[in-house]
Amino acid sequence: MSRVPLSDEETYVIFAAETLSNLQSLDGSKQQQILSRLLDIVASANLPSQFRHETIGSLDILTAGDQCRLYTKIVENIPEGNATYHLIFVLYIDDKHEYNQSELATYDPLADSFLSVATSMDDVESVEDYLAEKNALSAEDLEDLLS
């Protein structure tokens, strides 16, 4: 089934390299659960932040099923030409939801600095080029992965 965009807003998913490897190492049902959840968010008319389960430091936590948690950074409303882009940077997949709360409470400032640089759009001249460079996934790409 092909989706028809209802507006000039587009949402893309960008996986950190380590996170993509982690996703590929999961069993097929968990991969499908995660990709289906991301497809639901990307294809929705709602902003990605409306799907946020919780926030820890500057991370946005999304759920995928009962146990999977996706540690992300959501960047919304990036204008370019007549379009507006929303990006979901997937930084870590916790497929068992067994994180240590105290470790998350002491979020590393160096990691926060890296996150700020990775998700800064100030120096990006072309969002389209940036998306291509980062191998960003659209709703259509996620549908292809699921089929």
mmCIF file of C-alpha atoms in Angstrom:
data_model
loop_
_atom_site.group_PDB
_atom_site.id
_atom_site.type_symbol
_atom_site.label_atom_id
_atom_site.label_comp_id
_atom_site.label_asym_id
_atom_site.label_seq_id
_atom_site.Cartn_x
_atom_site.Cartn_y
_atom_site.Cartn_z
ATOM 1 C CA MET A 1 0.000 0.000 0.000
ATOM 2 C CA SER A 2 1.418 3.347 -0.989
ATOM 3 C CA ARG A 3 0.957 6.366 1.264
ATOM 4 C CA VAL A 4 -0.031 9.755 -0.121
ATOM 5 C CA PRO A 5 1.469 12.744 1.734
ATOM 6 C CA LEU A 6 -1.193 15.162 2.951
ATOM 7 C CA SER A 7 1.176 18.080 3.427
ATOM 8 C CA ASP A 8 4.607 19.336 2.459
ATOM 9 C CA GLU A 9 6.049 17.994 5.717
ATOM 10 C CA GLU A 10 8.339 14.994 5.524
ATOM 11 C CA THR A 11 9.765 12.874 8.330
ATOM 12 C CA TYR A 12 12.922 10.791 7.976
ATOM 13 C CA VAL A 13 14.769 8.318 10.200
ATOM 14 C CA ILE A 14 18.562 8.352 10.519
ATOM 15 C CA PHE A 15 20.266 5.450 12.292
ATOM 16 C CA ALA A 16 23.637 5.896 13.973
ATOM 17 C CA ALA A 17 26.048 3.337 12.475
ATOM 18 C CA GLU A 18 26.269 1.305 15.687
ATOM 19 C CA THR A 19 22.501 1.373 16.064
ATOM 20 C CA LEU A 20 21.950 0.035 12.555
ATOM 21 C CA SER A 21 24.327 -2.851 13.342
ATOM 22 C CA ASN A 22 22.407 -3.461 16.567
ATOM 23 C CA LEU A 23 19.106 -3.520 14.670
ATOM 24 C CA GLN A 24 20.487 -6.012 12.155
ATOM 25 C CA SER A 25 21.634 -8.306 14.981
ATOM 26 C CA LEU A 26 18.114 -8.583 16.455
ATOM 27 C CA ASP A 27 15.785 -11.411 15.510
ATOM 28 C CA GLY A 28 13.369 -10.775 12.667
ATOM 29 C CA SER A 29 10.286 -10.177 14.807
ATOM 30 C CA LYS A 30 12.012 -7.458 16.858
ATOM 31 C CA GLN A 31 13.379 -5.831 13.703
ATOM 32 C CA GLN A 32 9.879 -5.824 12.248
ATOM 33 C CA GLN A 33 8.427 -4.396 15.471
ATOM 34 C CA ILE A 34 10.942 -1.525 15.498
ATOM 35 C CA LEU A 35 10.649 -0.749 11.782
ATOM 36 C CA SER A 36 6.838 -0.895 11.955
ATOM 37 C CA ARG A 37 6.813 1.557 14.848
ATOM 38 C CA LEU A 38 9.121 3.944 13.016
ATOM 39 C CA LEU A 39 6.958 3.640 9.891
ATOM 40 C CA ASP A 40 3.855 4.516 11.931
ATOM 41 C CA ILE A 41 5.598 7.653 13.201
ATOM 42 C CA VAL A 42 7.110 8.681 9.861
ATOM 43 C CA ALA A 43 3.853 8.165 7.951
ATOM 44 C CA SER A 44 1.723 9.977 10.529
ATOM 45 C CA ALA A 45 0.411 13.495 10.007
ATOM 46 C CA ASN A 46 1.442 14.219 13.618
ATOM 47 C CA LEU A 47 4.836 15.565 14.637
ATOM 48 C CA PRO A 48 7.284 12.834 15.710
ATOM 49 C CA SER A 49 7.553 14.380 19.187
ATOM 50 C CA GLN A 50 3.912 13.481 19.800
ATOM 51 C CA PHE A 51 5.000 9.825 19.902
ATOM 52 C CA ARG A 52 7.641 10.464 22.581
ATOM 53 C CA HIS A 53 7.220 8.132 25.557
ATOM 54 C CA GLU A 54 9.577 10.044 27.850
ATOM 55 C CA THR A 55 12.575 12.353 27.839
ATOM 56 C CA ILE A 56 15.850 11.581 29.595
ATOM 57 C CA GLY A 57 18.318 14.447 29.462
ATOM 58 C CA SER A 58 18.196 15.577 25.850
ATOM 59 C CA LEU A 59 17.146 12.146 24.555
ATOM 60 C CA ASP A 60 13.657 11.374 23.293
ATOM 61 C CA ILE A 61 12.531 7.838 24.144
ATOM 62 C CA LEU A 62 10.165 6.060 21.772
ATOM 63 C CA THR A 63 8.572 2.694 22.448
ATOM 64 C CA ALA A 64 8.287 -0.237 20.073
ATOM 65 C CA GLY A 65 6.097 -2.921 21.607
ATOM 66 C CA ASP A 66 6.117 -3.707 25.313
ATOM 67 C CA GLN A 67 9.862 -3.915 25.850
ATOM 68 C CA CYS A 68 11.795 -2.152 23.098
ATOM 69 C CA ARG A 69 12.891 1.405 23.719
ATOM 70 C CA LEU A 70 14.454 3.583 21.053
ATOM 71 C CA TYR A 71 16.774 6.284 22.343
ATOM 72 C CA THR A 72 16.467 9.066 19.818
ATOM 73 C CA LYS A 73 16.876 12.742 19.206
ATOM 74 C CA ILE A 74 13.965 14.314 17.369
ATOM 75 C CA VAL A 75 14.582 17.493 15.379
ATOM 76 C CA GLU A 76 11.449 19.089 13.952
ATOM 77 C CA ASN A 77 10.392 21.881 11.640
ATOM 78 C CA ILE A 78 13.510 22.232 9.505
ATOM 79 C CA PRO A 79 12.499 24.503 6.633
ATOM 80 C CA GLU A 80 13.834 24.168 3.108
ATOM 81 C CA GLY A 81 12.132 25.693 0.118
ATOM 82 C CA ASN A 82 8.441 24.847 0.265
ATOM 83 C CA ALA A 83 8.975 21.803 2.493
ATOM 84 C CA THR A 84 9.402 21.241 6.201
ATOM 85 C CA TYR A 85 11.452 18.307 7.463
ATOM 86 C CA HIS A 86 11.382 16.350 10.712
ATOM 87 C CA LEU A 87 14.260 14.014 11.605
ATOM 88 C CA ILE A 88 14.433 11.127 14.053
ATOM 89 C CA PHE A 89 18.021 10.210 14.931
ATOM 90 C CA VAL A 90 18.003 6.661 16.350
ATOM 91 C CA LEU A 91 20.997 6.480 18.682
ATOM 92 C CA TYR A 92 20.428 3.293 20.688
ATOM 93 C CA ILE A 93 18.002 0.362 20.737
ATOM 94 C CA ASP A 94 17.218 -1.274 24.075
ATOM 95 C CA ASP A 95 15.366 -4.421 23.031
ATOM 96 C CA LYS A 96 14.845 -5.704 26.583
ATOM 97 C CA HIS A 97 14.163 -2.422 28.398
ATOM 98 C CA GLU A 98 16.794 -3.315 30.993
ATOM 99 C CA TYR A 99 18.653 -0.036 31.323
ATOM 100 C CA ASN A 100 20.156 1.150 34.560
ATOM 101 C CA GLN A 101 18.209 4.214 35.724
ATOM 102 C CA SER A 102 21.174 5.587 37.695
ATOM 103 C CA GLU A 103 23.420 5.490 34.602
ATOM 104 C CA LEU A 104 20.858 7.459 32.637
ATOM 105 C CA ALA A 105 20.560 9.984 35.443
ATOM 106 C CA THR A 106 24.272 10.768 35.001
ATOM 107 C CA TYR A 107 24.137 11.390 31.269
ATOM 108 C CA ASP A 108 27.650 12.138 30.023
ATOM 109 C CA PRO A 109 28.143 15.818 29.012
ATOM 110 C CA LEU A 110 30.562 14.659 26.278
ATOM 111 C CA ALA A 111 27.794 12.505 24.792
ATOM 112 C CA ASP A 112 25.451 15.486 24.983
ATOM 113 C CA SER A 113 28.013 17.612 23.138
ATOM 114 C CA PHE A 114 28.342 14.932 20.433
ATOM 115 C CA LEU A 115 24.553 14.766 20.151
ATOM 116 C CA SER A 116 24.328 18.527 19.690
ATOM 117 C CA VAL A 117 26.883 18.442 16.873
ATOM 118 C CA ALA A 118 25.292 15.400 15.228
ATOM 119 C CA THR A 119 21.816 16.926 15.197
ATOM 120 C CA SER A 120 22.731 20.563 14.516
ATOM 121 C CA MET A 121 21.191 21.735 11.292
ATOM 122 C CA ASP A 122 22.664 25.256 11.402
ATOM 123 C CA ASP A 123 25.522 24.513 8.991
ATOM 124 C CA VAL A 124 23.485 22.358 6.598
ATOM 125 C CA GLU A 125 23.142 24.059 3.229
ATOM 126 C CA SER A 126 20.798 21.497 1.666
ATOM 127 C CA VAL A 127 18.541 19.260 3.735
ATOM 128 C CA GLU A 128 18.083 16.937 0.743
ATOM 129 C CA ASP A 129 21.880 16.470 0.440
ATOM 130 C CA TYR A 130 22.154 15.942 4.204
ATOM 131 C CA LEU A 131 19.458 13.247 4.100
ATOM 132 C CA ALA A 132 21.242 11.472 1.245
ATOM 133 C CA GLU A 133 24.609 11.688 3.036
ATOM 134 C CA LYS A 134 23.125 10.205 6.237
ATOM 135 C CA ASN A 135 21.178 7.473 4.372
ATOM 136 C CA ALA A 136 17.952 8.772 5.887
ATOM 137 C CA LEU A 137 14.930 6.496 5.553
ATOM 138 C CA SER A 138 11.554 7.761 4.359
ATOM 139 C CA ALA A 139 8.195 6.049 4.891
ATOM 140 C CA GLU A 140 8.634 4.354 1.504
ATOM 141 C CA ASP A 141 12.101 3.072 2.489
ATOM 142 C CA LEU A 142 10.726 1.650 5.750
ATOM 143 C CA GLU A 143 7.869 -0.034 3.852
ATOM 144 C CA ASP A 144 10.433 -1.625 1.519
ATOM 145 C CA LEU A 145 12.431 -2.934 4.491
ATOM 146 C CA LEU A 146 9.291 -4.464 5.964
ATOM 147 C CA SER A 147 8.249 -6.230 2.764
#
